[in-house]
Tab-separated table of C-alpha atoms in Angstrom:
chain	number	residue	atom	x	y	z
A	1	UNK	CA	0.119	0.218	-0.007
A	2	UNK	CA	2.979	2.505	0.880
A	3	UNK	CA	4.660	1.732	-2.272
A	4	UNK	CA	1.562	2.450	-4.136
A	5	UNK	CA	0.749	5.750	-2.233
A	6	UNK	CA	4.835	6.826	-3.298
A	7	UNK	CA	4.044	5.929	-6.865
A	8	UNK	CA	1.067	7.943	-7.151
A	9	UNK	CA	2.608	10.842	-5.284
A	10	UNK	CA	5.453	10.736	-7.907
A	11	UNK	CA	3.308	10.901	-10.833
A	12	UNK	CA	1.545	13.707	-9.375
A	13	UNK	CA	4.460	15.377	-8.689
A	14	UNK	CA	5.768	14.591	-12.362
A	15	UNK	CA	2.388	15.519	-13.914
A	16	UNK	CA	2.994	19.157	-11.987
A	17	UNK	CA	6.383	19.833	-12.739
A	18	UNK	CA	5.510	19.114	-16.619
A	19	UNK	CA	2.481	21.571	-16.362
A	20	UNK	CA	4.759	24.405	-14.572
A	21	UNK	CA	7.461	23.676	-17.417
A	22	UNK	CA	4.571	23.761	-19.810
A	23	UNK	CA	3.929	27.458	-18.719
A	24	UNK	CA	7.311	28.800	-19.270
A	25	UNK	CA	8.172	31.095	-22.702
A	26	UNK	CA	8.672	29.000	-25.709
A	27	UNK	CA	12.605	30.356	-25.915
A	28	UNK	CA	13.022	29.434	-22.208
A	29	UNK	CA	11.872	25.912	-22.732
A	30	UNK	CA	14.434	25.336	-25.699
A	31	UNK	CA	16.916	26.677	-23.694
A	32	UNK	CA	16.378	24.069	-21.044
A	33	UNK	CA	16.506	21.277	-23.321
A	34	UNK	CA	19.818	22.276	-25.249
A	35	UNK	CA	21.489	22.437	-21.474
A	36	UNK	CA	20.462	18.878	-20.974
A	37	UNK	CA	22.167	17.811	-24.137
A	38	UNK	CA	25.379	15.208	-23.391
A	39	UNK	CA	27.039	14.362	-26.628
A	40	UNK	CA	29.956	12.309	-25.663
A	41	UNK	CA	32.379	13.102	-28.920
A	42	UNK	CA	34.346	9.761	-27.546
A	43	UNK	CA	31.761	7.296	-27.082
A	44	UNK	CA	32.705	3.885	-25.313
A	45	UNK	CA	34.539	1.849	-27.565
A	46	UNK	CA	32.057	-1.225	-26.439
A	47	UNK	CA	29.505	0.793	-28.791
A	48	UNK	CA	29.160	-0.007	-32.297
A	49	UNK	CA	26.816	1.447	-34.611
A	50	UNK	CA	25.967	-0.134	-38.198
A	51	UNK	CA	23.357	-1.117	-40.828
A	52	UNK	CA	20.871	-4.519	-39.377
A	53	UNK	CA	21.670	-6.932	-42.095
A	54	UNK	CA	21.638	-10.074	-40.324
A	55	UNK	CA	18.421	-12.196	-39.169
A	56	UNK	CA	19.764	-11.718	-35.289
A	57	UNK	CA	20.049	-7.992	-35.506
A	58	UNK	CA	17.009	-7.286	-37.322
A	59	UNK	CA	15.192	-9.586	-34.843
A	60	UNK	CA	16.811	-7.669	-31.984
A	61	UNK	CA	15.922	-4.429	-33.860
A	62	UNK	CA	12.103	-5.185	-34.058
A	63	UNK	CA	11.580	-6.687	-30.713
A	64	UNK	CA	13.179	-3.304	-29.065
A	65	UNK	CA	11.069	-1.527	-31.397
A	66	UNK	CA	7.804	-3.511	-30.519
A	67	UNK	CA	8.465	-3.374	-26.641
A	68	UNK	CA	8.926	0.395	-27.128
A	69	UNK	CA	6.011	1.140	-29.051
A	70	UNK	CA	3.560	-1.312	-26.831
A	71	UNK	CA	4.853	0.310	-23.916
A	72	UNK	CA	3.992	3.703	-25.183
A	73	UNK	CA	0.557	2.477	-26.391
A	74	UNK	CA	1.688	3.084	-30.388
A	75	UNK	CA	0.629	-0.393	-31.172
A	76	UNK	CA	-0.914	-3.638	-29.593
A	77	UNK	CA	1.076	-6.632	-28.515
A	78	UNK	CA	2.236	-8.912	-31.748
A	79	UNK	CA	2.427	-12.527	-31.095
A	80	UNK	CA	5.489	-12.443	-32.965
A	81	UNK	CA	7.431	-9.824	-30.050
A	82	UNK	CA	8.308	-7.524	-32.750
A	83	UNK	CA	7.008	-4.675	-34.789
A	84	UNK	CA	7.645	-5.742	-38.550
A	85	UNK	CA	5.978	-3.225	-41.268
A	86	UNK	CA	5.660	-3.336	-44.965
A	87	UNK	CA	8.171	-0.201	-44.826
A	88	UNK	CA	10.774	-2.774	-43.678
A	89	UNK	CA	10.398	-5.092	-47.044
A	90	UNK	CA	11.620	-2.375	-49.255
A	91	UNK	CA	15.437	-1.865	-50.132
A	92	UNK	CA	14.642	2.371	-50.234
A	93	UNK	CA	14.607	1.226	-46.245
A	94	UNK	CA	17.522	0.894	-44.187
A	95	UNK	CA	17.559	0.143	-40.467
A	96	UNK	CA	20.538	1.184	-38.054
A	97	UNK	CA	21.383	-0.792	-35.335
A	98	UNK	CA	23.626	0.130	-32.264
A	99	UNK	CA	25.212	-2.921	-30.524
A	100	UNK	CA	26.801	-2.766	-26.969
A	101	UNK	CA	29.277	-5.807	-26.809
A	102	UNK	CA	27.778	-7.640	-29.381
A	103	UNK	CA	24.307	-7.151	-28.080
A	104	UNK	CA	21.725	-4.447	-30.009
A	105	UNK	CA	20.199	-1.929	-27.695
A	106	UNK	CA	19.101	0.747	-29.799
A	107	UNK	CA	17.589	0.956	-33.624
A	108	UNK	CA	16.205	3.865	-36.093
A	109	UNK	CA	14.796	3.513	-39.679
A	110	UNK	CA	15.553	5.960	-42.551
A	111	UNK	CA	12.443	5.424	-44.922
A	112	UNK	CA	13.485	6.947	-48.360
A	113	UNK	CA	10.445	7.440	-50.592
A	114	UNK	CA	9.392	4.031	-52.595
A	115	UNK	CA	6.490	2.894	-54.028
A	116	UNK	CA	4.421	2.462	-50.866
A	117	UNK	CA	5.511	6.600	-50.072
A	118	UNK	CA	5.870	7.207	-46.753
A	119	UNK	CA	3.919	5.939	-43.511
A	120	UNK	CA	3.245	9.693	-42.151
A	121	UNK	CA	1.750	11.088	-45.780
A	122	UNK	CA	-1.527	9.249	-44.910
A	123	UNK	CA	-2.376	12.437	-42.385
A	124	UNK	CA	0.456	14.964	-42.861
A	125	UNK	CA	0.499	16.868	-46.472
A	126	UNK	CA	4.123	17.221	-47.921
A	127	UNK	CA	3.422	19.271	-50.474
A	128	UNK	CA	5.329	22.357	-49.163
A	129	UNK	CA	8.499	20.193	-48.524
A	130	UNK	CA	8.184	18.788	-52.229
A	131	UNK	CA	8.369	22.160	-53.385
A	132	UNK	CA	11.745	22.653	-52.537
A	133	UNK	CA	13.077	19.901	-54.267
A	134	UNK	CA	15.365	16.985	-53.300
A	135	UNK	CA	14.389	13.765	-51.852
A	136	UNK	CA	12.759	12.931	-49.007
A	137	UNK	CA	13.314	10.260	-45.892
A	138	UNK	CA	11.066	9.479	-42.973
A	139	UNK	CA	12.833	8.979	-39.687
A	140	UNK	CA	10.889	6.516	-37.837
A	141	UNK	CA	11.090	3.380	-35.402
A	142	UNK	CA	13.441	4.808	-32.993
A	143	UNK	CA	13.285	2.930	-29.963
A	144	UNK	CA	16.790	2.462	-27.459
A	145	UNK	CA	16.780	-0.630	-24.643
A	146	UNK	CA	15.103	0.491	-21.581
A	147	UNK	CA	18.722	-0.274	-19.940
A	148	UNK	CA	20.266	2.130	-21.828
A	149	UNK	CA	17.768	5.094	-21.439
A	150	UNK	CA	18.986	6.957	-18.931
A	151	UNK	CA	22.770	7.228	-20.074
A	152	UNK	CA	22.434	10.351	-20.944
A	153	UNK	CA	22.089	10.013	-24.577
A	154	UNK	CA	24.971	7.317	-24.860
A	155	UNK	CA	23.318	5.709	-27.609
A	156	UNK	CA	20.503	8.079	-28.647
A	157	UNK	CA	23.188	10.634	-30.016
A	158	UNK	CA	25.167	8.196	-31.825
A	159	UNK	CA	22.230	6.826	-33.286
A	160	UNK	CA	21.013	10.104	-34.335
A	161	UNK	CA	24.523	11.011	-35.882
A	162	UNK	CA	24.737	7.868	-38.087
A	163	UNK	CA	21.213	8.732	-39.096
A	164	UNK	CA	22.327	12.127	-40.019
A	165	UNK	CA	25.640	11.464	-41.679
A	166	UNK	CA	24.261	8.267	-43.760
A	167	UNK	CA	21.246	10.539	-44.984
A	168	UNK	CA	23.615	13.170	-45.819
A	169	UNK	CA	26.471	11.197	-47.456
A	170	UNK	CA	25.042	8.026	-48.757
A	171	UNK	CA	20.846	8.358	-48.723
A	172	UNK	CA	20.556	11.280	-51.751
A	173	UNK	CA	18.449	12.787	-48.768
A	174	UNK	CA	17.807	16.384	-48.474
A	175	UNK	CA	14.857	16.438	-46.340
A	176	UNK	CA	14.151	14.628	-43.250
A	177	UNK	CA	10.137	14.194	-41.846
A	178	UNK	CA	9.139	13.019	-38.675
A	179	UNK	CA	5.791	11.915	-36.883
A	180	UNK	CA	6.078	12.190	-33.471
A	181	UNK	CA	4.145	12.160	-30.008
A	182	UNK	CA	3.118	15.535	-29.388
A	183	UNK	CA	4.772	15.523	-26.201
A	184	UNK	CA	8.282	14.448	-27.951
A	185	UNK	CA	7.918	17.598	-30.614
A	186	UNK	CA	9.505	20.254	-28.750
A	187	UNK	CA	12.613	18.234	-27.914
A	188	UNK	CA	13.397	17.686	-31.905
A	189	UNK	CA	12.399	21.396	-32.589
A	190	UNK	CA	14.434	22.767	-29.857
A	191	UNK	CA	17.848	20.243	-30.457
A	192	UNK	CA	17.413	19.474	-34.005
A	193	UNK	CA	15.726	22.771	-35.415
A	194	UNK	CA	12.612	20.292	-37.135
A	195	UNK	CA	9.771	22.648	-38.068
A	196	UNK	CA	6.338	21.705	-37.925
A	197	UNK	CA	4.588	20.157	-40.892
A	198	UNK	CA	1.330	22.239	-39.524
A	199	UNK	CA	0.173	23.982	-36.564
A	200	UNK	CA	-2.514	21.169	-35.799
A	201	UNK	CA	-1.795	18.118	-34.104
A	202	UNK	CA	-3.353	14.932	-35.689
A	203	UNK	CA	-5.858	13.529	-33.068
A	204	UNK	CA	-5.542	9.907	-34.423
A	205	UNK	CA	-2.227	8.414	-36.468
A	206	UNK	CA	-3.042	5.050	-37.741
A	207	UNK	CA	0.606	3.812	-37.921
A	208	UNK	CA	0.801	4.455	-34.176
A	209	UNK	CA	-2.568	2.599	-32.903
A	210	UNK	CA	-4.534	6.159	-33.315
A	211	UNK	CA	-2.240	7.959	-30.750
A	212	UNK	CA	-1.823	11.300	-31.226
A	213	UNK	CA	1.203	12.905	-33.647
A	214	UNK	CA	2.868	15.958	-34.772
A	215	UNK	CA	4.610	15.941	-38.171
A	216	UNK	CA	7.991	18.342	-38.566
A	217	UNK	CA	10.582	18.485	-41.032
A	218	UNK	CA	14.255	19.298	-41.503
A	219	UNK	CA	16.063	20.765	-44.527
A	220	UNK	CA	19.517	19.326	-44.235
A	221	UNK	CA	20.437	21.755	-47.044
A	222	UNK	CA	20.111	24.639	-44.293
A	223	UNK	CA	20.567	22.748	-40.807
A	224	UNK	CA	24.599	23.529	-40.486
A	225	UNK	CA	24.200	27.157	-40.416
A	226	UNK	CA	21.269	26.700	-37.651
A	227	UNK	CA	23.175	24.049	-35.740
A	228	UNK	CA	26.504	26.722	-35.645
A	229	UNK	CA	24.286	29.766	-34.858
A	230	UNK	CA	23.042	28.117	-31.540
A	231	UNK	CA	25.764	25.240	-30.680
A	232	UNK	CA	29.450	26.708	-31.979
A	233	UNK	CA	30.521	28.613	-28.611
A	234	UNK	CA	29.213	25.335	-26.289
A	235	UNK	CA	31.629	23.201	-24.632
A	236	UNK	CA	32.267	19.646	-26.884
A	237	UNK	CA	29.445	17.547	-25.056
A	238	UNK	CA	26.819	20.261	-25.335
A	239	UNK	CA	28.094	21.088	-28.937
A	240	UNK	CA	25.645	19.469	-31.353
A	241	UNK	CA	27.225	21.440	-34.331
A	242	UNK	CA	30.463	19.973	-33.700
A	243	UNK	CA	29.071	16.229	-32.963
A	244	UNK	CA	26.913	16.367	-36.109
A	245	UNK	CA	29.591	18.111	-38.705
A	246	UNK	CA	32.827	18.018	-37.266
A	247	UNK	CA	32.944	15.080	-35.174
A	248	UNK	CA	33.900	11.500	-36.815
A	249	UNK	CA	33.497	8.455	-34.350
A	250	UNK	CA	35.230	5.318	-34.869
A	251	UNK	CA	32.166	3.647	-33.549
A	252	UNK	CA	30.309	4.064	-36.804
A	253	UNK	CA	30.322	1.289	-39.261
A	254	UNK	CA	29.217	2.799	-42.718
A	255	UNK	CA	28.946	0.608	-45.940
A	256	UNK	CA	31.685	0.259	-47.959
A	257	UNK	CA	30.012	0.831	-51.843
A	258	UNK	CA	31.620	0.059	-55.125
A	259	UNK	CA	28.986	1.749	-56.892
A	260	UNK	CA	27.283	5.399	-56.255
A	261	UNK	CA	23.859	3.697	-55.111
A	262	UNK	CA	21.565	5.261	-52.881
A	263	UNK	CA	20.111	2.295	-51.530
A	264	UNK	CA	21.582	-0.518	-48.950
A	265	UNK	CA	19.347	-3.400	-49.518
A	266	UNK	CA	19.739	-6.375	-46.838
A	267	UNK	CA	16.700	-8.640	-47.464
A	268	UNK	CA	17.842	-11.790	-49.083
A	269	UNK	CA	14.754	-14.088	-50.092
A	270	UNK	CA	15.475	-16.311	-46.940
A	271	UNK	CA	15.133	-13.133	-45.102
A	272	UNK	CA	11.753	-11.669	-46.970
A	273	UNK	CA	10.346	-14.938	-46.149
A	274	UNK	CA	11.163	-15.360	-42.552
A	275	UNK	CA	10.089	-11.669	-41.467
A	276	UNK	CA	7.206	-11.199	-43.887
A	277	UNK	CA	6.094	-14.609	-44.119
A	278	UNK	CA	6.742	-16.652	-41.139
A	279	UNK	CA	7.108	-14.051	-38.461
A	280	UNK	CA	4.336	-11.870	-39.486
A	281	UNK	CA	1.781	-12.049	-42.104
A	282	UNK	CA	2.600	-8.540	-43.641
A	283	UNK	CA	2.923	-9.541	-47.115
A	284	UNK	CA	-0.334	-11.852	-47.174
A	285	UNK	CA	-2.029	-8.815	-45.741
A	286	UNK	CA	-1.328	-6.741	-48.634
A	287	UNK	CA	-3.698	-5.964	-51.892
A	288	UNK	CA	-3.092	-6.799	-55.566
A	289	UNK	CA	-1.501	-3.519	-56.450
A	290	UNK	CA	0.838	-3.424	-53.473
A	291	UNK	CA	1.817	-6.851	-54.249
A	292	UNK	CA	2.138	-6.308	-57.732
A	293	UNK	CA	4.786	-3.726	-56.623
A	294	UNK	CA	6.694	-5.880	-54.724
A	295	UNK	CA	7.153	-8.192	-57.869
A	296	UNK	CA	8.024	-5.501	-59.976
A	297	UNK	CA	10.959	-4.379	-57.217
A	298	UNK	CA	11.718	-8.237	-56.316
A	299	UNK	CA	11.940	-9.344	-60.103
A	300	UNK	CA	14.458	-12.486	-60.091
A	301	UNK	CA	13.006	-15.836	-59.352
A	302	UNK	CA	14.562	-16.308	-56.424
A	303	UNK	CA	12.580	-13.757	-54.616
A	304	UNK	CA	9.614	-14.646	-56.684
A	305	UNK	CA	9.130	-17.970	-54.640
A	306	UNK	CA	8.665	-16.257	-51.433
A	307	UNK	CA	6.292	-13.328	-52.679
A	308	UNK	CA	2.704	-13.473	-52.368
A	309	UNK	CA	0.449	-14.396	-55.288
A	310	UNK	CA	-2.195	-12.248	-56.728
A	311	UNK	CA	-5.706	-13.174	-55.556
A	312	UNK	CA	-7.146	-11.634	-58.838
A	313	UNK	CA	-5.829	-11.379	-62.446
A	314	UNK	CA	-1.951	-13.175	-63.333
A	315	UNK	CA	0.978	-10.609	-62.757
A	316	UNK	CA	1.907	-10.403	-66.133
A	317	UNK	CA	-1.531	-8.679	-66.969
A	318	UNK	CA	-1.464	-6.101	-64.157
A	319	UNK	CA	-1.476	-2.806	-65.386
A	320	UNK	CA	1.607	-1.472	-63.531
A	321	UNK	CA	4.922	0.036	-64.638
A	322	UNK	CA	8.010	-1.583	-63.788
A	323	UNK	CA	10.373	-0.050	-61.115
A	324	UNK	CA	14.299	-0.626	-60.531
A	325	UNK	CA	15.114	-2.079	-57.640
A	326	UNK	CA	18.156	-0.386	-57.222
A	327	UNK	CA	18.831	3.484	-57.773
A	328	UNK	CA	21.755	5.388	-58.553
A	329	UNK	CA	23.154	8.905	-58.059
A	330	UNK	CA	26.268	9.485	-60.091
A	331	UNK	CA	27.530	12.394	-62.009
A	332	UNK	CA	27.920	12.664	-65.810
A	333	UNK	CA	28.677	14.872	-68.815
A	334	UNK	CA	27.558	14.662	-72.066
A	335	UNK	CA	29.122	16.012	-75.509
A	336	UNK	CA	27.281	17.684	-77.965
A	337	UNK	CA	28.192	18.467	-81.659
A	338	UNK	CA	26.282	20.467	-83.930
A	339	UNK	CA	27.175	22.885	-86.890
A	340	UNK	CA	27.071	25.639	-84.361
A	341	UNK	CA	30.042	23.888	-82.175
A	342	UNK	CA	30.245	21.876	-79.251
A	343	UNK	CA	29.001	22.239	-75.294
A	344	UNK	CA	29.392	20.113	-72.678
A	345	UNK	CA	25.892	19.525	-70.344
A	346	UNK	CA	26.177	18.103	-66.643
A	347	UNK	CA	23.947	15.430	-65.826
A	348	UNK	CA	22.877	14.039	-62.855
A	349	UNK	CA	22.016	10.332	-63.359
A	350	UNK	CA	19.354	8.792	-60.848
A	351	UNK	CA	18.493	5.401	-62.698
A	352	UNK	CA	20.222	2.825	-64.832
A	353	UNK	CA	19.424	-0.348	-66.906
A	354	UNK	CA	20.751	-2.189	-69.716
A	355	UNK	CA	18.963	-0.279	-72.291
A	356	UNK	CA	19.320	3.348	-71.273
A	357	UNK	CA	19.393	5.599	-68.024
A	358	UNK	CA	17.476	8.519	-66.351
A	359	UNK	CA	19.047	11.998	-65.470
A	360	UNK	CA	18.368	15.485	-64.325
A	361	UNK	CA	19.781	18.224	-66.173
A	362	UNK	CA	20.078	21.679	-65.876
A	363	UNK	CA	19.794	22.334	-69.517
A	364	UNK	CA	16.969	22.340	-71.880
A	365	UNK	CA	17.866	19.090	-74.058
A	366	UNK	CA	16.319	18.610	-77.333
A	367	UNK	CA	14.316	15.035	-78.018
A	368	UNK	CA	16.638	13.002	-80.296
A	369	UNK	CA	19.508	14.857	-80.042
A	370	UNK	CA	22.675	12.266	-79.521
A	371	UNK	CA	25.817	12.893	-77.907
A	372	UNK	CA	28.699	11.422	-76.037
A	373	UNK	CA	28.328	10.376	-72.327
A	374	UNK	CA	31.021	10.211	-69.558
A	375	UNK	CA	29.433	8.403	-66.159
A	376	UNK	CA	31.176	7.901	-62.837
A	377	UNK	CA	29.675	5.030	-61.747
A	378	UNK	CA	31.477	4.853	-58.637
A	379	UNK	CA	34.962	6.166	-56.956
A	380	UNK	CA	36.789	4.076	-59.742
A	381	UNK	CA	34.405	2.965	-62.411
A	382	UNK	CA	33.904	5.327	-65.331
A	383	UNK	CA	31.777	4.365	-68.224
A	384	UNK	CA	31.868	5.692	-71.648
A	385	UNK	CA	28.836	6.000	-73.706
A	386	UNK	CA	26.435	6.843	-76.771
A	387	UNK	CA	23.404	8.114	-76.216
A	388	UNK	CA	20.214	9.763	-77.210
A	389	UNK	CA	17.531	11.922	-75.635
A	390	UNK	CA	14.355	10.138	-76.128
A	391	UNK	CA	11.929	11.850	-73.237
A	392	UNK	CA	11.637	14.844	-71.342
A	393	UNK	CA	9.455	15.695	-68.370
A	394	UNK	CA	9.776	18.984	-66.152
A	395	UNK	CA	8.168	19.007	-62.606
A	396	UNK	CA	8.747	20.333	-59.005
A	397	UNK	CA	12.319	18.853	-58.912
A	398	UNK	CA	13.936	20.255	-62.385
A	399	UNK	CA	13.912	18.797	-65.485
A	400	UNK	CA	14.264	15.179	-66.259
A	401	UNK	CA	15.290	13.188	-69.349
A	402	UNK	CA	15.135	9.840	-70.560
A	403	UNK	CA	18.246	8.499	-72.455
A	404	UNK	CA	18.626	5.205	-74.508
A	405	UNK	CA	22.141	3.712	-75.620
A	406	UNK	CA	22.528	4.025	-79.210
A	407	UNK	CA	25.507	1.983	-79.286
A	408	UNK	CA	26.569	-1.516	-77.204
A	409	UNK	CA	27.999	-0.065	-73.766
A	410	UNK	CA	31.067	-0.480	-72.657
A	411	UNK	CA	32.357	-3.264	-70.043
A	412	UNK	CA	32.050	-0.683	-66.944
A	413	UNK	CA	28.372	-0.002	-67.740
A	414	UNK	CA	27.629	-3.571	-68.451
A	415	UNK	CA	29.184	-4.852	-65.062
A	416	UNK	CA	27.473	-2.344	-63.230
A	417	UNK	CA	24.183	-3.422	-64.475
A	418	UNK	CA	24.759	-6.880	-64.254
A	419	UNK	CA	25.415	-6.487	-60.390
A	420	UNK	CA	22.466	-4.452	-60.153
A	421	UNK	CA	20.105	-7.239	-61.626
A	422	UNK	CA	21.887	-10.127	-59.891
A	423	UNK	CA	22.274	-8.724	-56.605
A	424	UNK	CA	20.193	-9.155	-53.894
A	425	UNK	CA	21.881	-6.796	-50.903
A	426	UNK	CA	24.414	-4.165	-50.731
A	427	UNK	CA	27.478	-6.573	-50.077
A	428	UNK	CA	26.460	-7.979	-53.730
A	429	UNK	CA	27.432	-4.885	-55.169
C-alpha cells in the first residue's frame, strides 16, 4: 500500500512539474532542453553502430521497437514480439542498430520514398516540402533498450549522428520528415531544429495505433547554419554542431560501396520470407496492387518463390509500370556537337538499366539529340557511352530526361548493370 501511495505521489509531482515547465516561455523551454544535451565526442569503444543486416540483428531491432511501441501505446502486442511493417520490406528502407558488446541496444530506420510512399503522408501534407526539391526520407522506428535510456544520450546521440551522416552522404536525402507524439515534438524543435508541417496536431495516427501525432521536417541543406548559430561556442559535450558536422566517430561503420548507389538493401529471399511470411503475415495482407509492386521490385526467380500471389488476375496482366530495384546517383557529362559548335551538359544520373538511363539536367535538351556521355559510376568506375534523348519531363524537382543507348555500352556499364540485376543485398555490389 505504501509503495502504491509513493508511486501515485511521484506521478502527481511529475505531472505538476510538466505543467509548470509547459507554462514557461518557448525560448526558455528550448534553452533548458539544450542545456540537457550530453553528446560524448568519444563514445565508449564497446558501442558499435552499423546497418542491421543479419537475421539476429533485425530480430533484435524489431523486438526492441515492439516493446517500446507497446509500452507507449503506439501498437498492440504482436504474437511475434516484434514490430514488422511493410516499409521494412523495401530496399529503400535502411535500419540501423546500435550494439553494446555485441548486443543490440538501439535502432532507428530511414524510409526513403519508394513505391509505398511514407507512413506519415497518410495524415500529413508534404506538398510544401516537395516544392523545395530534393529527396525526402522519413525517420521512423526509433527505440532504445530500457537498460540504456538513462545513460545521458550515450546510445541515442550516436544513433542520430549515424542517421544524419548516412542521409547526407549515402542516402541522397535533402529533407527529413518525422511524426512524433506531441509530448516529444519540442525536443526535436529545440535540439535538431525541426519545423512543424502544420500547426494542428493529428488526433489519431493509424501507424501509431491511433495515438496523436505531430509532423515536422528538417531541410538538411540549411541545417548546418542553424546548428552553428546555436551550438558553436558550447562545450564539446553540449555542442551538437561539432558532433554532427565536425566529429568523426570510430564507433560508426558505414557501408562500403563500389558504385554510387543510394540504397543498401539487406533482405535476401530467405530473410524476406522469414520476417514477412513466417514471423508476420505482412505480405499476405497486401492488396493486389501492392503485391504487384513488390514483384516489380524483387523481380528475380529467387524472390518470386517467397512473394505472395495476386488474388485476382495474373501478374503479367497487371497494369503496372516496372520499377528499378536499385537507384543510383552519379555525375556525368554529355558532349554535344552541332553545326554551331560544341557544348558540354552536366547530368545527374538517378537510374540506370541495360538499355539506357534517367538523369536530371539544368540544360534544356532537345528530343532525339545524340551525344557522347562520360559517367562516374563509382570512385574508380567510369563508363563511356553513346546516348540519345528520348523522353523529357519537367516538374517541381527540375528537368528530367530519359536516354537510350544507341551503341553497345562498354564493360564498366555492363558490369554495373549486371551487379544491379543479379545482386540481392548491398554487399553483392
